CSV table of C-alpha atoms in Angstrom, one decimal:
chain,number,residue,atom,x,y,z
W,1,MET,CA,0.0,0.0,0.0
W,2,THR,CA,2.8,2.4,0.9
W,3,ARG,CA,4.7,1.6,-2.3
W,4,ARG,CA,1.5,2.1,-4.4
W,5,LEU,CA,0.9,5.5,-2.8
W,6,ALA,CA,4.5,6.6,-3.4
W,7,MET,CA,4.2,5.7,-7.1
W,8,THR,CA,1.0,7.6,-7.3
W,9,ALA,CA,2.6,10.7,-5.8
W,10,GLN,CA,5.5,10.5,-8.2
W,11,GLN,CA,3.1,10.3,-11.1
W,12,LEU,CA,1.2,13.3,-9.9
W,13,LEU,CA,4.2,15.5,-9.0
W,14,GLY,CA,6.5,14.3,-11.8
W,15,PRO,CA,10.2,13.4,-11.3
W,16,ILE,CA,11.9,15.0,-8.3
W,17,ASP,CA,15.1,17.1,-9.0
W,18,LEU,CA,17.3,16.3,-6.1
W,19,ALA,CA,19.7,19.1,-7.0
W,20,GLN,CA,16.8,21.6,-6.7
W,21,ALA,CA,15.4,20.0,-3.6
W,22,SER,CA,18.8,20.1,-1.7
W,23,PRO,CA,19.8,23.4,0.0
W,24,ARG,CA,22.0,25.9,-1.8
W,25,ARG,CA,25.6,24.8,-1.4
W,26,ILE,CA,27.8,27.5,0.1
W,27,GLY,CA,31.6,27.1,0.3
W,28,THR,CA,34.2,28.8,2.4
W,29,LEU,CA,37.2,30.8,1.3
W,30,VAL,CA,40.2,29.2,3.0
W,31,ALA,CA,43.2,30.6,1.2
W,32,HIS,CA,44.2,33.6,-0.9
W,33,GLU,CA,47.4,33.1,-2.9
W,34,GLY,CA,48.2,35.9,-5.4
W,35,ILE,CA,45.2,36.3,-7.6
W,36,MET,CA,43.9,32.8,-6.9
W,37,LEU,CA,41.4,31.8,-4.2
W,38,GLU,CA,41.0,28.4,-2.7
W,39,VAL,CA,37.5,27.4,-1.6
W,40,SER,CA,36.5,24.3,0.5
W,41,GLY,CA,33.1,22.6,0.6
W,42,PHE,CA,32.2,23.8,-2.9
W,43,PRO,CA,31.9,21.0,-5.4
W,44,GLN,CA,30.9,23.1,-8.4
W,45,PRO,CA,31.9,22.2,-12.0
W,46,LEU,CA,34.7,23.9,-13.9
W,47,GLY,CA,33.6,27.2,-15.4
W,48,SER,CA,30.9,27.9,-12.8
W,49,ASN,CA,30.2,31.5,-11.9
W,50,VAL,CA,30.4,32.3,-8.1
W,51,ARG,CA,30.2,35.2,-5.9
W,52,ILE,CA,32.3,35.9,-2.7
W,53,LYS,CA,31.2,38.1,0.2
W,54,THR,CA,33.9,40.7,0.9
W,55,ALA,CA,34.9,42.1,4.3
W,56,ALA,CA,32.9,45.3,3.5
W,57,GLY,CA,29.7,43.3,3.0
W,58,ASP,CA,29.7,43.6,-0.8
W,59,TYR,CA,30.1,40.7,-3.3
W,60,VAL,CA,32.7,40.1,-6.0
W,61,ASN,CA,32.0,37.6,-8.8
W,62,GLY,CA,34.5,35.0,-9.9
W,63,GLU,CA,34.8,31.7,-11.8
W,64,VAL,CA,35.9,28.2,-10.9
W,65,VAL,CA,39.1,27.6,-13.0
W,66,GLY,CA,40.5,24.5,-11.5
W,67,PHE,CA,40.9,22.1,-8.5
W,68,ARG,CA,43.5,21.3,-5.9
W,69,GLY,CA,42.6,18.2,-4.0
W,70,HIS,CA,39.1,18.7,-2.6
W,71,ARG,CA,39.3,22.4,-2.9
W,72,SER,CA,38.1,24.6,-5.8
W,73,LEU,CA,40.3,27.2,-7.3
W,74,VAL,CA,38.5,30.5,-8.1
W,75,LEU,CA,39.7,33.6,-10.0
W,76,PRO,CA,37.8,36.8,-8.9
W,77,PHE,CA,36.7,39.3,-11.5
W,78,ASP,CA,38.0,42.1,-9.3
W,79,THR,CA,41.2,41.7,-7.2
W,80,ASN,CA,41.0,45.1,-5.4
W,81,LEU,CA,38.2,44.3,-3.0
W,82,PRO,CA,38.9,43.2,0.6
W,83,LEU,CA,38.6,39.4,0.9
W,84,ALA,CA,39.1,37.5,4.1
W,85,THR,CA,39.6,33.9,5.1
W,86,GLY,CA,36.2,32.3,6.0
W,87,ALA,CA,34.2,34.4,3.6
W,88,PRO,CA,31.2,32.6,2.2
W,89,VAL,CA,31.3,31.5,-1.5
W,90,GLU,CA,28.1,30.6,-3.4
W,91,PRO,CA,27.0,29.8,-7.0
W,92,HIS,CA,25.9,32.8,-8.9
W,93,GLY,CA,24.1,32.6,-12.3
W,94,ALA,CA,25.2,30.9,-15.5
W,95,SER,CA,28.6,31.8,-17.0
W,96,SER,CA,28.4,29.7,-20.2
W,97,MET,CA,25.8,31.8,-22.1
W,98,VAL,CA,26.1,35.2,-23.8
W,99,ALA,CA,23.3,37.6,-24.7
W,100,CYS,CA,23.4,38.2,-28.4
W,101,GLY,CA,21.2,39.5,-31.2
W,102,LYS,CA,20.3,42.9,-32.7
W,103,ALA,CA,19.9,44.4,-29.2
W,104,LEU,CA,23.7,44.7,-29.1
W,105,LEU,CA,24.1,46.7,-32.2
W,106,GLY,CA,25.5,50.2,-31.4
W,107,ARG,CA,26.5,49.1,-27.9
W,108,ILE,CA,29.7,49.1,-25.9
W,109,ILE,CA,29.9,46.4,-23.2
W,110,ASP,CA,32.5,44.8,-20.9
W,111,ALA,CA,33.5,41.2,-20.5
W,112,GLN,CA,30.5,40.4,-18.5
W,113,GLY,CA,28.0,42.1,-20.8
W,114,ASN,CA,27.5,45.1,-18.7
W,115,PRO,CA,27.1,48.4,-20.6
W,116,LEU,CA,30.0,50.9,-20.7
W,117,ASP,CA,28.1,53.5,-22.8
W,118,GLY,CA,25.8,54.8,-20.1
W,119,ARG,CA,22.8,53.2,-21.6
W,120,PRO,CA,20.4,50.6,-20.0
W,121,PRO,CA,21.6,47.0,-19.7
W,122,VAL,CA,21.3,44.8,-22.8
W,123,LYS,CA,18.3,42.5,-22.8
W,124,SER,CA,18.0,39.9,-25.4
W,125,PRO,CA,16.2,36.5,-25.4
W,126,PHE,CA,18.8,35.1,-27.9
W,127,GLN,CA,21.8,33.5,-26.2
W,128,TRP,CA,24.9,31.8,-27.4
W,129,PRO,CA,27.5,29.6,-25.6
W,130,LEU,CA,30.5,31.6,-24.5
W,131,ALA,CA,32.9,28.9,-25.7
W,132,GLY,CA,31.0,28.4,-29.0
W,133,ARG,CA,29.5,25.2,-30.4
W,134,LYS,CA,31.4,22.4,-31.9
W,135,VAL,CA,30.6,21.9,-35.6
W,136,ASN,CA,31.4,19.3,-38.2
W,137,PRO,CA,34.4,20.5,-40.2
W,138,LEU,CA,32.6,19.8,-43.5
W,139,ARG,CA,30.0,22.5,-42.5
W,140,ARG,CA,32.7,25.1,-42.9
W,141,GLY,CA,32.7,26.7,-46.4
W,142,ARG,CA,35.7,27.5,-48.7
W,143,VAL,CA,37.0,31.0,-48.9
W,144,THR,CA,36.4,31.9,-52.6
W,145,LYS,CA,34.7,35.3,-52.6
W,146,PRO,CA,36.9,38.4,-52.4
W,147,LEU,CA,36.0,41.0,-49.7
W,148,ASN,CA,36.7,44.7,-50.2
W,149,MET,CA,38.8,46.0,-47.3
W,150,GLY,CA,39.1,49.6,-48.5
W,151,VAL,CA,43.0,49.3,-48.6
W,152,ARG,CA,44.6,49.2,-52.0
W,153,ALA,CA,47.6,47.1,-51.0
W,154,ILE,CA,45.5,44.5,-49.2
W,155,ASN,CA,42.8,44.3,-52.0
W,156,GLY,CA,45.4,44.0,-54.7
W,157,LEU,CA,48.3,42.1,-53.2
W,158,LEU,CA,46.9,40.3,-50.1
W,159,THR,CA,43.3,39.8,-51.1
W,160,VAL,CA,41.1,38.9,-48.1
W,161,GLY,CA,38.2,36.5,-48.8
W,162,GLU,CA,34.9,36.3,-47.0
W,163,GLY,CA,35.3,34.0,-44.0
W,164,GLN,CA,39.1,34.3,-43.9
W,165,ARG,CA,41.1,34.7,-40.7
W,166,VAL,CA,44.0,37.2,-41.0
W,167,ALA,CA,46.7,38.1,-38.5
W,168,ILE,CA,48.1,41.7,-38.5
W,169,VAL,CA,51.6,41.4,-37.0
W,170,ALA,CA,53.6,44.4,-35.9
W,171,GLY,CA,55.6,46.0,-33.2
W,172,SER,CA,54.3,48.8,-31.1
W,173,GLY,CA,53.6,52.1,-32.8
W,174,VAL,CA,53.8,50.9,-36.4
W,175,GLY,CA,50.2,51.7,-37.3
W,176,LYS,CA,48.0,48.6,-36.5
W,177,SER,CA,45.2,50.7,-35.2
W,178,VAL,CA,45.2,53.1,-38.2
W,179,LEU,CA,45.1,50.1,-40.6
W,180,MET,CA,42.3,48.6,-38.6
W,181,GLY,CA,40.3,51.8,-38.8
W,182,GLN,CA,40.7,51.9,-42.6
W,183,MET,CA,39.6,48.3,-42.9
W,184,ILE,CA,36.5,48.8,-40.7
W,185,ALA,CA,35.5,51.8,-42.8
W,186,GLY,CA,36.0,50.0,-46.1
W,187,THR,CA,34.7,46.5,-45.4
W,188,GLU,CA,31.3,45.6,-46.9
W,189,CYS,CA,29.6,43.6,-44.1
W,190,ASP,CA,26.3,43.4,-42.1
W,191,VAL,CA,27.8,43.5,-38.6
W,192,ILE,CA,31.1,44.5,-37.1
W,193,VAL,CA,32.2,43.0,-33.7
W,194,VAL,CA,35.3,44.6,-32.1
W,195,GLY,CA,37.1,43.1,-29.1
W,196,LEU,CA,39.5,45.7,-27.5
W,197,ILE,CA,41.5,43.4,-25.2
W,198,GLY,CA,44.2,44.7,-22.8
W,199,GLU,CA,44.6,48.1,-24.4
W,200,ARG,CA,45.0,51.4,-22.5
W,201,SER,CA,41.7,53.0,-21.4
W,202,ARG,CA,42.5,56.1,-23.4
W,203,GLU,CA,42.8,54.0,-26.6
W,204,VAL,CA,39.4,52.4,-26.0
W,205,SER,CA,37.6,55.8,-26.2
W,206,ASP,CA,39.9,57.0,-29.0
W,207,PHE,CA,39.1,53.9,-31.1
W,208,VAL,CA,35.3,54.3,-30.6
W,209,GLU,CA,35.3,58.0,-31.4
W,210,THR,CA,37.8,58.0,-34.3
W,211,LYS,CA,37.5,54.6,-35.9
W,212,LEU,CA,33.7,54.1,-35.6
W,213,PRO,CA,31.8,57.0,-37.1
W,214,PRO,CA,28.0,57.1,-36.4
W,215,ALA,CA,27.1,55.2,-39.6
W,216,VAL,CA,29.5,52.4,-38.8
W,217,ARG,CA,28.7,52.4,-35.1
W,218,LYS,CA,25.0,51.5,-35.8
W,219,LYS,CA,26.0,48.1,-37.0
W,220,SER,CA,28.9,47.5,-34.5
W,221,VAL,CA,29.3,45.9,-31.2
W,222,VAL,CA,32.4,46.7,-29.0
W,223,VAL,CA,33.6,44.5,-26.2
W,224,ALA,CA,36.2,46.4,-24.2
W,225,VAL,CA,38.4,45.3,-21.3
W,226,PRO,CA,41.4,47.6,-20.6
W,227,ALA,CA,44.9,46.4,-19.5
W,228,ASP,CA,44.3,47.1,-15.7
W,229,HIS,CA,41.5,44.4,-15.5
W,230,PRO,CA,42.2,40.9,-14.2
W,231,PRO,CA,43.4,38.3,-16.7
W,232,LEU,CA,40.2,36.3,-16.6
W,233,LEU,CA,38.1,39.2,-17.8
W,234,ARG,CA,40.5,39.9,-20.7
W,235,LEU,CA,40.2,36.2,-21.7
W,236,ARG,CA,36.4,36.2,-21.4
W,237,ALA,CA,36.2,39.4,-23.4
W,238,ALA,CA,37.8,37.8,-26.4
W,239,MET,CA,35.5,34.8,-26.0
W,240,ARG,CA,32.4,37.0,-25.7
W,241,ALA,CA,33.3,39.0,-28.8
W,242,THR,CA,33.8,35.7,-30.8
W,243,ALA,CA,30.5,34.3,-29.4
W,244,ILE,CA,28.6,37.4,-30.5
W,245,ALA,CA,30.1,37.1,-34.0
W,246,GLU,CA,29.1,33.4,-34.1
W,247,ALA,CA,25.5,34.2,-33.1
W,248,PHE,CA,25.1,36.8,-35.9
W,249,ARG,CA,26.6,34.3,-38.4
W,250,GLN,CA,23.9,31.8,-37.3
W,251,GLU,CA,21.4,34.4,-38.5
W,252,GLY,CA,23.0,34.4,-41.9
W,253,LYS,CA,24.9,37.7,-41.5
W,254,LYS,CA,28.2,38.7,-42.9
W,255,VAL,CA,30.3,39.6,-39.9
W,256,LEU,CA,33.7,41.3,-39.5
W,257,LEU,CA,35.4,40.3,-36.2
W,258,LEU,CA,38.4,42.3,-35.0
W,259,ILE,CA,40.4,41.2,-31.9
W,260,ASP,CA,42.9,43.7,-30.8
W,261,SER,CA,45.0,42.1,-29.6
W,262,LEU,CA,45.5,38.4,-29.7
W,263,THR,CA,48.8,38.8,-27.9
W,264,ARG,CA,47.1,40.4,-24.8
W,265,VAL,CA,44.7,37.4,-24.8
W,266,ALA,CA,47.7,35.1,-24.8
W,267,HIS,CA,49.3,37.1,-22.0
W,268,ALA,CA,46.1,36.7,-19.9
W,269,GLN,CA,46.0,33.0,-20.4
W,270,ARG,CA,49.7,32.9,-19.5
W,271,GLU,CA,49.0,34.6,-16.1
W,272,ILE,CA,46.1,32.1,-15.4
W,273,GLY,CA,48.1,29.1,-16.5
W,274,LEU,CA,51.2,29.9,-14.4
W,275,THR,CA,49.0,30.7,-11.4
W,276,LEU,CA,47.4,27.2,-11.8
W,277,GLY,CA,50.8,25.7,-11.7
W,278,GLU,CA,51.4,24.9,-15.4
W,279,PRO,CA,55.1,24.6,-16.4
W,280,PRO,CA,56.4,27.4,-18.6
W,281,THR,CA,57.6,26.1,-21.9
W,282,MET,CA,58.6,28.5,-24.7
W,283,LYS,CA,59.6,32.0,-23.4
W,284,GLY,CA,57.5,31.6,-20.3
W,285,TYR,CA,54.3,30.6,-22.1
W,286,PRO,CA,52.6,27.5,-20.6
W,287,PRO,CA,51.0,24.9,-23.0
W,288,SER,CA,47.5,26.2,-22.5
W,289,VAL,CA,48.4,29.4,-24.4
W,290,PHE,CA,49.1,27.4,-27.5
W,291,ALA,CA,45.9,25.5,-27.1
W,292,LEU,CA,43.9,28.7,-26.7
W,293,ILE,CA,44.9,30.4,-29.9
W,294,PRO,CA,43.6,27.7,-32.3
W,295,SER,CA,40.5,27.1,-30.3
W,296,LEU,CA,39.7,30.8,-30.5
W,297,CYS,CA,40.6,31.4,-34.2
W,298,GLU,CA,38.9,28.2,-35.4
W,299,ARG,CA,35.5,29.6,-34.5
W,300,ALA,CA,35.6,32.1,-37.4
W,301,GLY,CA,34.8,31.1,-41.0
W,302,ILE,CA,31.8,30.4,-43.3
W,303,ASP,CA,28.7,28.4,-42.2
W,304,ARG,CA,27.4,26.4,-45.2
W,305,GLN,CA,24.0,25.8,-43.7
W,306,THR,CA,23.1,29.4,-42.8
W,307,GLY,CA,25.2,31.2,-45.4
W,308,GLY,CA,26.6,33.5,-42.8
W,309,SER,CA,30.3,34.2,-42.3
W,310,VAL,CA,32.8,35.5,-39.8
W,311,THR,CA,35.8,37.2,-41.4
W,312,ALA,CA,38.3,37.7,-38.5
W,313,LEU,CA,41.2,40.1,-38.1
W,314,TYR,CA,43.6,39.5,-35.2
W,315,THR,CA,46.3,42.0,-34.3
W,316,VAL,CA,49.4,40.3,-33.0
W,317,LEU,CA,52.0,42.4,-31.1
W,318,ALA,CA,55.5,41.2,-32.0
W,319,ASP,CA,57.3,41.8,-28.7
W,320,GLY,CA,60.5,43.7,-29.4
W,321,GLY,CA,59.8,43.5,-33.1
W,322,ASP,CA,60.4,39.8,-33.1
W,323,ILE,CA,58.1,38.1,-35.6
W,324,GLU,CA,59.4,34.7,-34.5
W,325,ASP,CA,57.9,35.2,-31.1
W,326,PRO,CA,56.0,32.0,-30.0
W,327,VAL,CA,52.6,33.8,-30.0
W,328,VAL,CA,53.2,35.3,-33.5
W,329,ASP,CA,54.4,31.9,-34.8
W,330,SER,CA,51.4,30.1,-33.3
W,331,ALA,CA,49.0,32.6,-34.8
W,332,ARG,CA,50.6,32.5,-38.3
W,333,ALA,CA,50.3,28.7,-38.2
W,334,ILE,CA,46.5,28.7,-37.7
W,335,VAL,CA,45.2,31.7,-39.6
W,336,ASP,CA,44.6,31.9,-43.4
W,337,GLY,CA,47.0,34.8,-44.0
W,338,HIS,CA,49.2,37.3,-42.2
W,339,ILE,CA,49.9,41.0,-42.8
W,340,ILE,CA,53.3,42.1,-41.4
W,341,LEU,CA,53.9,45.8,-40.8
W,342,SER,CA,57.5,47.0,-41.1
W,343,ARG,CA,59.0,49.5,-38.8
W,344,THR,CA,61.5,50.4,-41.5
W,345,LEU,CA,58.8,51.4,-43.9
W,346,ALA,CA,56.9,53.3,-41.1
W,347,GLU,CA,60.1,55.3,-40.4
W,348,GLN,CA,60.2,56.2,-44.1
W,349,GLY,CA,56.7,57.6,-43.9
W,350,VAL,CA,55.0,54.7,-45.7
W,351,TYR,CA,51.6,54.1,-44.3
W,352,PRO,CA,50.2,51.5,-44.1
W,353,ALA,CA,53.7,50.0,-43.6
W,354,ILE,CA,52.9,46.6,-45.2
W,355,ASP,CA,55.9,44.4,-45.8
W,356,VAL,CA,54.7,42.9,-49.1
W,357,ALA,CA,57.5,40.3,-49.3
W,358,ARG,CA,56.8,38.7,-45.8
W,359,SER,CA,53.0,39.1,-45.9
W,360,LEU,CA,50.8,36.4,-47.4
W,361,SER,CA,47.1,35.5,-48.1
W,362,ARG,CA,46.8,31.8,-48.4
W,363,THR,CA,43.3,31.9,-49.9
W,364,MET,CA,44.0,34.6,-52.5
W,365,VAL,CA,44.6,32.1,-55.3
W,366,ASP,CA,41.0,30.9,-54.8
W,367,SER,CA,39.5,34.3,-54.6
W,368,VAL,CA,40.9,36.2,-57.6
W,369,ASP,CA,41.1,35.7,-61.4
W,370,PRO,CA,44.3,34.6,-63.1
W,371,ASP,CA,45.1,38.1,-64.4
W,372,HIS,CA,44.9,39.5,-60.9
W,373,ALA,CA,47.0,36.7,-59.5
W,374,ALA,CA,49.7,37.1,-62.2
W,375,ALA,CA,50.0,40.8,-61.6
W,376,ALA,CA,50.3,40.4,-57.9
W,377,ALA,CA,53.0,37.8,-58.3
W,378,ARG,CA,54.9,40.1,-60.6
W,379,PHE,CA,54.7,42.9,-58.1
W,380,ARG,CA,56.0,40.7,-55.3
W,381,GLN,CA,58.8,39.5,-57.5
W,382,LEU,CA,60.1,43.0,-58.1
W,383,TRP,CA,59.6,44.0,-54.5
W,384,SER,CA,61.5,41.0,-53.2
W,385,ALA,CA,64.4,41.6,-55.7
W,386,TYR,CA,64.8,45.1,-54.5
W,387,GLU,CA,64.7,44.2,-50.8
W,388,GLU,CA,67.2,41.3,-51.2
W,389,ASN,CA,69.7,43.5,-52.9
W,390,ARG,CA,69.3,46.7,-50.9
W,391,ASP,CA,72.6,46.3,-49.2
W,392,LEU,CA,74.5,45.8,-52.5
W,393,MET,CA,72.9,49.0,-53.9
W,394,LEU,CA,73.7,51.1,-50.8
W,395,MET,CA,77.3,50.0,-50.9
W,396,GLY,CA,77.5,50.8,-54.6
W,397,ALA,CA,78.5,47.2,-55.4
W,398,TYR,CA,75.8,46.6,-58.0
W,399,VAL,CA,76.5,47.5,-61.6
W,400,ALA,CA,73.4,48.5,-63.6
W,401,GLY,CA,72.7,46.0,-66.4
W,402,SER,CA,73.9,42.9,-64.5
W,403,ASP,CA,70.3,41.7,-63.7
W,404,PRO,CA,67.3,42.8,-65.8
W,405,ILE,CA,64.8,42.0,-63.0
W,406,LEU,CA,66.8,44.0,-60.5
W,407,ASP,CA,67.1,46.9,-62.9
W,408,GLU,CA,63.4,47.0,-63.3
W,409,ALA,CA,62.9,46.6,-59.6
W,410,ILE,CA,65.1,49.6,-58.9
W,411,ARG,CA,63.4,51.7,-61.6
W,412,ARG,CA,59.9,50.8,-60.4
W,413,HIS,CA,60.4,50.9,-56.6
W,414,PRO,CA,59.0,54.4,-56.2
W,415,ASP,CA,55.9,53.4,-58.0
W,416,GLN,CA,55.5,50.3,-55.8
W,417,LEU,CA,55.8,52.5,-52.7
W,418,ALA,CA,53.2,54.8,-54.1
W,419,PHE,CA,50.9,51.8,-54.7
W,420,VAL,CA,51.3,50.7,-51.0
W,421,LYS,CA,50.9,54.2,-49.6
W,422,GLN,CA,47.3,55.3,-48.8
W,423,PRO,CA,46.2,58.2,-46.6
W,424,ALA,CA,44.5,57.2,-43.4
W,425,GLY,CA,41.1,58.6,-44.3
W,426,ALA,CA,41.1,57.4,-48.0
W,427,GLN,CA,39.2,54.4,-49.3
W,428,VAL,CA,40.1,52.4,-52.4
W,429,ASP,CA,37.6,49.7,-53.5
W,430,PHE,CA,38.5,46.2,-54.7
W,431,GLN,CA,37.8,46.8,-58.4
W,432,SER,CA,39.9,50.0,-58.5
W,433,SER,CA,42.8,48.2,-56.7
W,434,ARG,CA,42.6,45.2,-59.0
W,435,GLN,CA,42.5,47.4,-62.1
W,436,SER,CA,45.5,49.6,-61.2
W,437,LEU,CA,47.6,46.5,-60.3
W,438,ILE,CA,46.8,44.7,-63.6
W,439,GLU,CA,47.5,47.9,-65.6
W,440,GLY,CA,50.9,48.3,-64.0
W,441,TYR,CA,52.1,44.7,-63.6
W,442,SER,CA,50.4,42.5,-66.2
W,443,ALA,CA,52.7,40.3,-68.3
């Protein structure tokens, strides 16, 4: 009789969720080591959002990033608040989903989705996983359609295709931000998503005011986290910007994603990895950094089912001007092309200071016609011949007439520099770039 009544009750009430029926689990902060917190009695899964009560009675949010024995390792989103041993730690909301959709257009938000533009909080029923969704590789489309970037040298010599991933590699002060502004203004797309990661606070406001005019800002979303924020927020900002771009692609939109910079994201992961006890491998970078870069970059591309695309531009800071830096090398290995900016050209007043010989677009051969490809190859041949023999010419060791290709390279070098140069506020469309290149360098 008792068993029959119990079965009847279960049928009436439905299945019982033991997790909801149990009391809310609250852990205790037991150790504070650097930026890492250790919490006992808190068996929450990796990636869970938490909040910790401070000594002042306020709360600071954080995330479970690892485990040490039976203790959970938590990184707080704010390291400046007073935290004391014995502080209660409790679960707080979902950290794996991101609000997306048209409600974000024209907005500037932080890594947690909070508004930075003084407007009301973003409310959208459409959400997307912060870490993205795994897809079948065959669902990714080929890069075959050229995309106008508004920059003559890129359109003509390093053609970017819709859905391509490109790394812009340069040292500090060589003109990355100026080039990005030109590309934002010239790119033909439905949505622009910008992730400003680890930059100076001044540069965030400067970028928004000078690189995003009102017409462009209406279709843009900016995720900004300055350099003085904890590493976890810098990392989450890059993931949030990518998730927003993926969500718009799911709607069939053509999206331009800019992450400035991928190096700052790698630095944030390095801080987290070293704090968790990972061994440093190459130049102090732990293995998790080299796993993060491909996992982030692989989320861009074309979706065959929806017809949407994410064309991604990642700026990569070459520390000390070293383009063989591990982060630079790892980024170049995973993206579909790289644009290297030369300090030497910048010092000569050539902007954008694109080093044509060392830059490459791997998908250009599939995106342009044979005449365009042949003219670009001829341009690169003459440019490389001049650069390889520059020292001989400066020493006066080269005799004119010894090499016909080098003679032509010397004669046409001023014209080539003029082709690469472009004023910061000027725009040159794809067809004009192609036509001028073919007229000057066709066989």
